[in-house]
Amino acid sequence: MLSKQVIIGSILCLIASMSWGAMFPVAHVALQQIDPFYFSFIRYLIVGVILTLLLWMKEGRSSFRLEGRGKALLFFGTMAFTVYNMFVFFGQSLMGEPGTVAASIMEVLMPMISIMVLWITTRKAPKSYMLTSVVVALIGALLVITKGELAFFMTAGQNLLPLLLIFIGVVGWVVYSMGGSQFRDWSILRYSTLTCLLGSAVSFVIVTLASVFGLLPVPAWDTLLSIKFEMSFMILLPGLAALLCWNSGIKLLSPLNGILFINFVPITTFVIMAFQGYRISMYEIYGTLLIIFALLMHNVQQRKTERAITPRPYISSPDPKVEMIKTAP
């Protein structure tokens, strides 16, 4: 039987992944009424307020002290709650409906992007199976984005900027996730709250300056009311619940097991888009399956590598012909 910890962790990671999968089709509807910058800012401003109340009640006033880590918190908060949100949704809005699929697929590529980021930052080449997984996932992503049509490359200039924005945004979230390792002595709630508040402050500066210089229209009250259901969903599920569920589920399952649930992101996206009337091509399905296969194979090989380098305990044997017997891992 599965342990209670595994069941709870699986449910939490599943809730997070499916929430993120539903995020992009819902955002597509909202982005037809409001620009992606104010959409992103308002969303996480409210999430930040809710997180602040939760942190205040659970850990008290002292938990809001930066403890000399303000620059790091500002950087990681900007990567997640400014760069990720604004770039991803701006790229999605520029591409229209195909951008919903592209943004969802980029989410699944996060483990592979993490490998490349580590390669660049540590200058340590990844193992061969990691590179193979990256190549297979990249092929799958190209199938989804191009839908198997070579004509896509003839009009690449129209899609290059949106795809680059989405990619940069996803890299921002990867950097934010890696930054959490520097705050292991803090609770998940504290790290999430302070980075969200600081990232939202940066977003506020951006939208304010853009509005002052006439680059962004300030959304009218009627506009906000027209997307009240979409915004409520984006705040409560992909914004608040998914963030806390994912971090808690990863803690229960370990990153190695929890990351597998990221496969439910594009699956959920495709199901919702199908109900919305979007015709999913076979190339999009094949490409998604390739990405899932690459992630699964990477996970299997990673497990084998970890088992190979993890020392196993030994016990003495009464048989003089056998000095040591390996115990089960």
CSV table of C-alpha atoms in Angstrom, one decimal:
chain,number,residue,atom,x,y,z
A,1,MET,CA,0.0,0.0,0.0
A,2,LEU,CA,1.1,3.6,-0.7
A,3,SER,CA,2.1,5.5,2.4
A,4,LYS,CA,0.0,8.5,3.5
A,5,GLN,CA,2.9,10.8,2.8
A,6,VAL,CA,3.1,9.6,-0.9
A,7,ILE,CA,-0.7,9.9,-1.4
A,8,ILE,CA,-0.8,13.4,0.1
A,9,GLY,CA,2.3,14.6,-1.8
A,10,SER,CA,0.9,13.2,-5.1
A,11,ILE,CA,-2.4,14.9,-4.6
A,12,LEU,CA,-0.7,18.2,-3.9
A,13,CYS,CA,1.6,18.0,-6.9
A,14,LEU,CA,-1.3,17.0,-9.1
A,15,ILE,CA,-3.4,20.0,-8.0
A,16,ALA,CA,-0.5,22.3,-8.7
A,17,SER,CA,0.2,20.9,-12.1
A,18,MET,CA,-3.4,20.8,-13.3
A,19,SER,CA,-3.9,24.4,-12.0
A,20,TRP,CA,-0.9,25.5,-14.1
A,21,GLY,CA,-2.3,23.6,-17.1
A,22,ALA,CA,-5.6,25.3,-16.8
A,23,MET,CA,-3.9,28.7,-16.3
A,24,PHE,CA,-3.1,29.4,-19.9
A,25,PRO,CA,-6.5,28.8,-21.5
A,26,VAL,CA,-8.1,30.9,-18.8
A,27,ALA,CA,-5.5,33.6,-19.3
A,28,HIS,CA,-6.1,33.5,-23.1
A,29,VAL,CA,-9.7,34.6,-22.4
A,30,ALA,CA,-8.7,37.4,-20.0
A,31,LEU,CA,-5.9,38.7,-22.2
A,32,GLN,CA,-8.5,39.6,-24.8
A,33,GLN,CA,-9.8,42.2,-22.4
A,34,ILE,CA,-6.7,43.4,-20.5
A,35,ASP,CA,-3.0,43.9,-21.4
A,36,PRO,CA,-0.7,41.2,-20.0
A,37,PHE,CA,1.3,43.6,-17.8
A,38,TYR,CA,-1.5,44.9,-15.7
A,39,PHE,CA,-3.0,41.4,-15.7
A,40,SER,CA,0.2,40.0,-14.2
A,41,PHE,CA,0.7,42.8,-11.7
A,42,ILE,CA,-2.9,42.8,-10.3
A,43,ARG,CA,-2.9,39.0,-10.1
A,44,TYR,CA,0.2,38.7,-7.9
A,45,LEU,CA,-0.4,41.9,-6.0
A,46,ILE,CA,-3.5,40.2,-4.6
A,47,VAL,CA,-1.7,36.9,-4.1
A,48,GLY,CA,1.0,38.8,-2.2
A,49,VAL,CA,-1.6,40.4,0.1
A,50,ILE,CA,-3.1,36.9,0.9
A,51,LEU,CA,0.3,35.5,1.5
A,52,THR,CA,1.2,38.4,3.8
A,53,LEU,CA,-1.9,37.7,5.9
A,54,LEU,CA,-1.1,34.0,6.1
A,55,LEU,CA,2.5,34.6,7.1
A,56,TRP,CA,1.6,37.2,9.7
A,57,MET,CA,-0.8,34.8,11.3
A,58,LYS,CA,1.4,31.8,11.2
A,59,GLU,CA,4.9,33.2,11.9
A,60,GLY,CA,4.4,36.7,13.2
A,61,ARG,CA,5.9,40.1,12.4
A,62,SER,CA,9.5,39.0,12.8
A,63,SER,CA,9.2,36.7,9.7
A,64,PHE,CA,9.1,39.9,7.5
A,65,ARG,CA,12.7,40.8,8.4
A,66,LEU,CA,15.0,40.5,5.4
A,67,GLU,CA,18.0,39.6,7.5
A,68,GLY,CA,20.5,41.1,5.1
A,69,ARG,CA,19.2,39.0,2.2
A,70,GLY,CA,17.1,41.8,0.6
A,71,LYS,CA,19.1,41.9,-2.7
A,72,ALA,CA,18.8,38.1,-3.2
A,73,LEU,CA,15.1,38.2,-2.4
A,74,LEU,CA,14.5,41.1,-4.8
A,75,PHE,CA,16.4,39.4,-7.6
A,76,PHE,CA,14.5,36.0,-7.2
A,77,GLY,CA,11.2,37.8,-6.7
A,78,THR,CA,11.8,39.8,-9.9
A,79,MET,CA,12.6,36.6,-11.8
A,80,ALA,CA,9.5,34.9,-10.7
A,81,PHE,CA,6.8,37.5,-10.3
A,82,THR,CA,7.9,40.1,-12.8
A,83,VAL,CA,9.9,38.4,-15.5
A,84,TYR,CA,8.1,35.1,-15.6
A,85,ASN,CA,4.6,36.4,-15.5
A,86,MET,CA,4.9,39.5,-17.7
A,87,PHE,CA,7.1,37.8,-20.3
A,88,VAL,CA,5.1,34.6,-20.6
A,89,PHE,CA,1.7,36.3,-20.8
A,90,PHE,CA,3.0,39.0,-23.1
A,91,GLY,CA,4.4,36.3,-25.5
A,92,GLN,CA,1.2,34.3,-25.2
A,93,SER,CA,-0.9,37.3,-26.0
A,94,LEU,CA,1.2,38.2,-29.1
A,95,MET,CA,0.8,34.7,-30.5
A,96,GLY,CA,-2.9,34.4,-29.8
A,97,GLU,CA,-4.4,31.0,-29.4
A,98,PRO,CA,-1.3,29.1,-30.5
A,99,GLY,CA,0.6,30.9,-27.7
A,100,THR,CA,-1.6,29.1,-25.1
A,101,VAL,CA,0.0,25.8,-26.3
A,102,ALA,CA,3.5,27.2,-26.6
A,103,ALA,CA,3.4,28.6,-23.0
A,104,SER,CA,2.1,25.3,-21.7
A,105,ILE,CA,4.8,23.3,-23.4
A,106,MET,CA,7.5,25.6,-22.1
A,107,GLU,CA,6.4,24.8,-18.6
A,108,VAL,CA,7.2,21.1,-19.2
A,109,LEU,CA,10.6,22.0,-20.5
A,110,MET,CA,11.6,23.5,-17.1
A,111,PRO,CA,13.6,20.5,-15.9
A,112,MET,CA,15.5,20.5,-19.2
A,113,ILE,CA,16.0,24.3,-19.0
A,114,SER,CA,17.3,23.8,-15.5
A,115,ILE,CA,20.0,21.5,-16.9
A,116,MET,CA,21.2,24.1,-19.4
A,117,VAL,CA,21.1,26.9,-16.7
A,118,LEU,CA,23.3,24.8,-14.4
A,119,TRP,CA,25.7,24.0,-17.3
A,120,ILE,CA,26.1,27.7,-18.0
A,121,THR,CA,26.4,28.8,-14.4
A,122,THR,CA,28.6,26.0,-13.1
A,123,ARG,CA,30.5,25.4,-16.4
A,124,LYS,CA,30.1,21.7,-15.7
A,125,ALA,CA,28.9,19.7,-18.6
A,126,PRO,CA,25.8,17.5,-18.0
A,127,LYS,CA,25.9,13.8,-18.4
A,128,SER,CA,25.1,12.3,-21.9
A,129,TYR,CA,21.7,11.1,-20.9
A,130,MET,CA,20.8,14.7,-19.8
A,131,LEU,CA,21.8,16.1,-23.2
A,132,THR,CA,19.8,13.4,-25.0
A,133,SER,CA,16.8,14.2,-22.9
A,134,VAL,CA,17.2,17.9,-23.8
A,135,VAL,CA,17.5,17.2,-27.5
A,136,VAL,CA,14.4,14.9,-27.6
A,137,ALA,CA,12.4,17.4,-25.6
A,138,LEU,CA,13.5,20.2,-28.0
A,139,ILE,CA,12.3,18.1,-31.0
A,140,GLY,CA,9.0,17.6,-29.3
A,141,ALA,CA,8.7,21.3,-28.5
A,142,LEU,CA,9.4,22.2,-32.2
A,143,LEU,CA,6.7,19.7,-33.3
A,144,VAL,CA,4.2,21.4,-31.1
A,145,ILE,CA,5.1,25.0,-32.0
A,146,THR,CA,5.4,24.4,-35.7
A,147,LYS,CA,2.6,21.8,-35.9
A,148,GLY,CA,4.8,20.0,-38.4
A,149,GLU,CA,4.6,22.8,-41.0
A,150,LEU,CA,7.8,23.9,-42.6
A,151,ALA,CA,6.1,27.2,-43.5
A,152,PHE,CA,6.5,28.2,-39.9
A,153,PHE,CA,10.2,28.8,-40.5
A,154,MET,CA,9.3,31.1,-43.4
A,155,THR,CA,7.3,33.3,-41.0
A,156,ALA,CA,9.6,32.7,-38.0
A,157,GLY,CA,10.1,36.5,-37.6
A,158,GLN,CA,6.5,36.8,-36.6
A,159,ASN,CA,6.8,34.2,-33.9
A,160,LEU,CA,10.4,34.5,-32.8
A,161,LEU,CA,9.8,37.4,-30.4
A,162,PRO,CA,6.8,35.9,-28.7
A,163,LEU,CA,8.6,32.5,-28.3
A,164,LEU,CA,11.7,34.3,-27.0
A,165,LEU,CA,9.6,36.2,-24.4
A,166,ILE,CA,8.0,33.0,-23.2
A,167,PHE,CA,11.3,31.2,-23.0
A,168,ILE,CA,12.9,34.1,-21.0
A,169,GLY,CA,10.0,34.1,-18.7
A,170,VAL,CA,10.3,30.3,-18.1
A,171,VAL,CA,14.0,30.7,-17.4
A,172,GLY,CA,13.1,33.3,-14.8
A,173,TRP,CA,10.9,30.8,-13.0
A,174,VAL,CA,13.7,28.2,-13.2
A,175,VAL,CA,16.1,30.7,-11.6
A,176,TYR,CA,13.6,31.5,-8.9
A,177,SER,CA,13.1,27.8,-8.1
A,178,MET,CA,16.9,27.3,-7.8
A,179,GLY,CA,17.1,30.3,-5.6
A,180,GLY,CA,15.0,28.6,-3.0
A,181,SER,CA,18.0,26.4,-2.0
A,182,GLN,CA,19.6,29.6,-0.5
A,183,PHE,CA,16.8,29.9,1.9
A,184,ARG,CA,16.5,26.4,3.3
A,185,ASP,CA,16.4,27.8,6.8
A,186,TRP,CA,13.2,29.7,6.0
A,187,SER,CA,9.8,28.3,5.7
A,188,ILE,CA,8.2,27.9,2.2
A,189,LEU,CA,5.6,30.4,3.2
A,190,ARG,CA,8.1,33.0,4.2
A,191,TYR,CA,10.3,32.7,1.0
A,192,SER,CA,7.2,32.7,-1.2
A,193,THR,CA,5.7,35.8,0.6
A,194,LEU,CA,8.7,38.0,0.6
A,195,THR,CA,9.7,37.3,-3.0
A,196,CYS,CA,6.2,37.8,-4.1
A,197,LEU,CA,6.0,41.2,-2.4
A,198,LEU,CA,9.3,42.4,-3.7
A,199,GLY,CA,8.6,41.1,-7.2
A,200,SER,CA,5.2,42.8,-7.2
A,201,ALA,CA,6.9,46.1,-6.2
A,202,VAL,CA,9.1,45.8,-9.3
A,203,SER,CA,6.0,45.1,-11.4
A,204,PHE,CA,4.3,48.2,-9.9
A,205,VAL,CA,7.2,50.4,-10.9
A,206,ILE,CA,7.1,49.0,-14.5
A,207,VAL,CA,3.3,49.4,-15.1
A,208,THR,CA,3.3,52.9,-13.4
A,209,LEU,CA,6.2,54.2,-15.6
A,210,ALA,CA,4.7,52.6,-18.7
A,211,SER,CA,1.3,54.2,-18.0
A,212,VAL,CA,2.9,57.6,-17.2
A,213,PHE,CA,4.6,57.6,-20.6
A,214,GLY,CA,1.5,56.4,-22.4
A,215,LEU,CA,2.8,52.9,-23.2
A,216,LEU,CA,0.2,51.1,-21.3
A,217,PRO,CA,-3.5,52.0,-20.8
A,218,VAL,CA,-4.7,51.9,-17.2
A,219,PRO,CA,-7.5,49.3,-17.1
A,220,ALA,CA,-10.9,50.7,-16.4
A,221,TRP,CA,-13.1,49.3,-13.6
A,222,ASP,CA,-15.5,47.8,-16.2
A,223,THR,CA,-12.5,46.0,-17.7
A,224,LEU,CA,-11.6,44.5,-14.4
A,225,LEU,CA,-15.2,43.4,-13.8
A,226,SER,CA,-15.3,41.8,-17.2
A,227,ILE,CA,-12.5,39.4,-16.2
A,228,LYS,CA,-13.5,38.9,-12.5
A,229,PHE,CA,-14.0,35.2,-12.8
A,230,GLU,CA,-10.8,34.6,-14.8
A,231,MET,CA,-8.8,36.8,-12.4
A,232,SER,CA,-10.3,35.0,-9.4
A,233,PHE,CA,-9.3,31.7,-10.8
A,234,MET,CA,-5.8,32.9,-11.6
A,235,ILE,CA,-5.3,34.3,-8.1
A,236,LEU,CA,-6.7,31.4,-6.1
A,237,LEU,CA,-5.6,28.3,-8.0
A,238,PRO,CA,-2.5,28.9,-10.2
A,239,GLY,CA,-1.4,31.8,-8.1
A,240,LEU,CA,-1.9,30.8,-4.5
A,241,ALA,CA,-2.9,27.2,-4.2
A,242,ALA,CA,-0.6,25.9,-6.8
A,243,LEU,CA,2.5,27.7,-5.3
A,244,LEU,CA,1.9,26.3,-1.8
A,245,CYS,CA,0.7,22.8,-3.0
A,246,TRP,CA,3.7,22.4,-5.3
A,247,ASN,CA,6.3,23.4,-2.7
A,248,SER,CA,4.6,21.2,0.0
A,249,GLY,CA,4.2,18.2,-2.4
A,250,ILE,CA,7.8,18.4,-3.5
A,251,LYS,CA,8.9,18.4,0.1
A,252,LEU,CA,6.8,15.2,0.7
A,253,LEU,CA,7.8,13.4,-2.5
A,254,SER,CA,11.3,14.8,-3.2
A,255,PRO,CA,12.0,16.8,-6.4
A,256,LEU,CA,12.9,13.7,-8.3
A,257,ASN,CA,9.4,12.2,-7.9
A,258,GLY,CA,7.4,15.4,-7.8
A,259,ILE,CA,8.8,16.8,-11.1
A,260,LEU,CA,7.0,14.0,-12.9
A,261,PHE,CA,3.7,15.6,-12.2
A,262,ILE,CA,4.7,18.6,-14.5
A,263,ASN,CA,3.6,16.3,-17.3
A,264,PHE,CA,-0.1,17.1,-16.4
A,265,VAL,CA,0.4,20.7,-17.4
A,266,PRO,CA,0.1,20.3,-21.2
A,267,ILE,CA,-2.4,17.5,-20.8
A,268,THR,CA,-4.7,19.7,-18.8
A,269,THR,CA,-4.2,22.6,-21.3
A,270,PHE,CA,-5.1,20.4,-24.3
A,271,VAL,CA,-8.3,19.1,-22.6
A,272,ILE,CA,-9.5,22.5,-21.7
A,273,MET,CA,-8.7,23.9,-25.1
A,274,ALA,CA,-10.5,21.0,-26.8
A,275,PHE,CA,-13.6,22.0,-24.8
A,276,GLN,CA,-13.1,25.6,-26.0
A,277,GLY,CA,-13.2,24.4,-29.6
A,278,TYR,CA,-9.5,24.4,-30.4
A,279,ARG,CA,-8.5,21.7,-32.9
A,280,ILE,CA,-5.4,19.9,-31.6
A,281,SER,CA,-3.2,18.6,-34.4
A,282,MET,CA,-1.5,15.2,-34.3
A,283,TYR,CA,1.8,17.0,-34.4
A,284,GLU,CA,1.0,18.7,-31.2
A,285,ILE,CA,0.0,15.4,-29.6
A,286,TYR,CA,3.2,13.7,-30.9
A,287,GLY,CA,5.4,16.6,-29.7
A,288,THR,CA,3.8,16.5,-26.2
A,289,LEU,CA,4.4,12.8,-25.9
A,290,LEU,CA,8.0,13.2,-27.0
A,291,ILE,CA,8.5,15.8,-24.2
A,292,ILE,CA,6.9,13.6,-21.6
A,293,PHE,CA,9.0,10.6,-22.8
A,294,ALA,CA,12.2,12.7,-22.5
A,295,LEU,CA,11.2,13.8,-19.0
A,296,LEU,CA,10.4,10.2,-17.9
A,297,MET,CA,13.6,8.8,-19.4
A,298,HIS,CA,15.6,11.6,-17.7
A,299,ASN,CA,14.0,10.7,-14.4
A,300,VAL,CA,14.7,7.0,-14.8
A,301,GLN,CA,18.4,7.6,-15.7
A,302,GLN,CA,18.8,10.0,-12.8
A,303,ARG,CA,17.5,7.4,-10.4
A,304,LYS,CA,20.0,4.9,-11.7
A,305,THR,CA,22.8,7.4,-11.3
A,306,GLU,CA,21.8,8.2,-7.8
A,307,ARG,CA,21.6,4.6,-6.8
A,308,ALA,CA,25.0,3.9,-8.3
A,309,ILE,CA,26.8,6.6,-6.4
A,310,THR,CA,24.9,6.1,-3.1
A,311,PRO,CA,26.9,4.0,-0.7
A,312,ARG,CA,25.1,0.9,0.5
A,313,PRO,CA,25.5,-0.5,4.1
A,314,TYR,CA,27.2,-3.8,4.6
A,315,ILE,CA,26.7,-6.5,7.3
A,316,SER,CA,29.2,-9.1,8.4
A,317,SER,CA,28.6,-12.7,7.2
A,318,PRO,CA,29.2,-15.7,9.4
A,319,ASP,CA,30.3,-17.6,6.3
A,320,PRO,CA,34.1,-17.3,6.1
A,321,LYS,CA,33.8,-17.6,2.3
A,322,VAL,CA,31.7,-14.5,2.1
A,323,GLU,CA,33.3,-11.6,4.0
A,324,MET,CA,30.5,-9.1,3.3
A,325,ILE,CA,26.9,-9.2,2.0
A,326,LYS,CA,25.2,-6.2,0.5
A,327,THR,CA,22.0,-5.3,2.1
A,328,ALA,CA,18.9,-4.1,0.2
A,329,PRO,CA,19.0,-0.4,-0.7
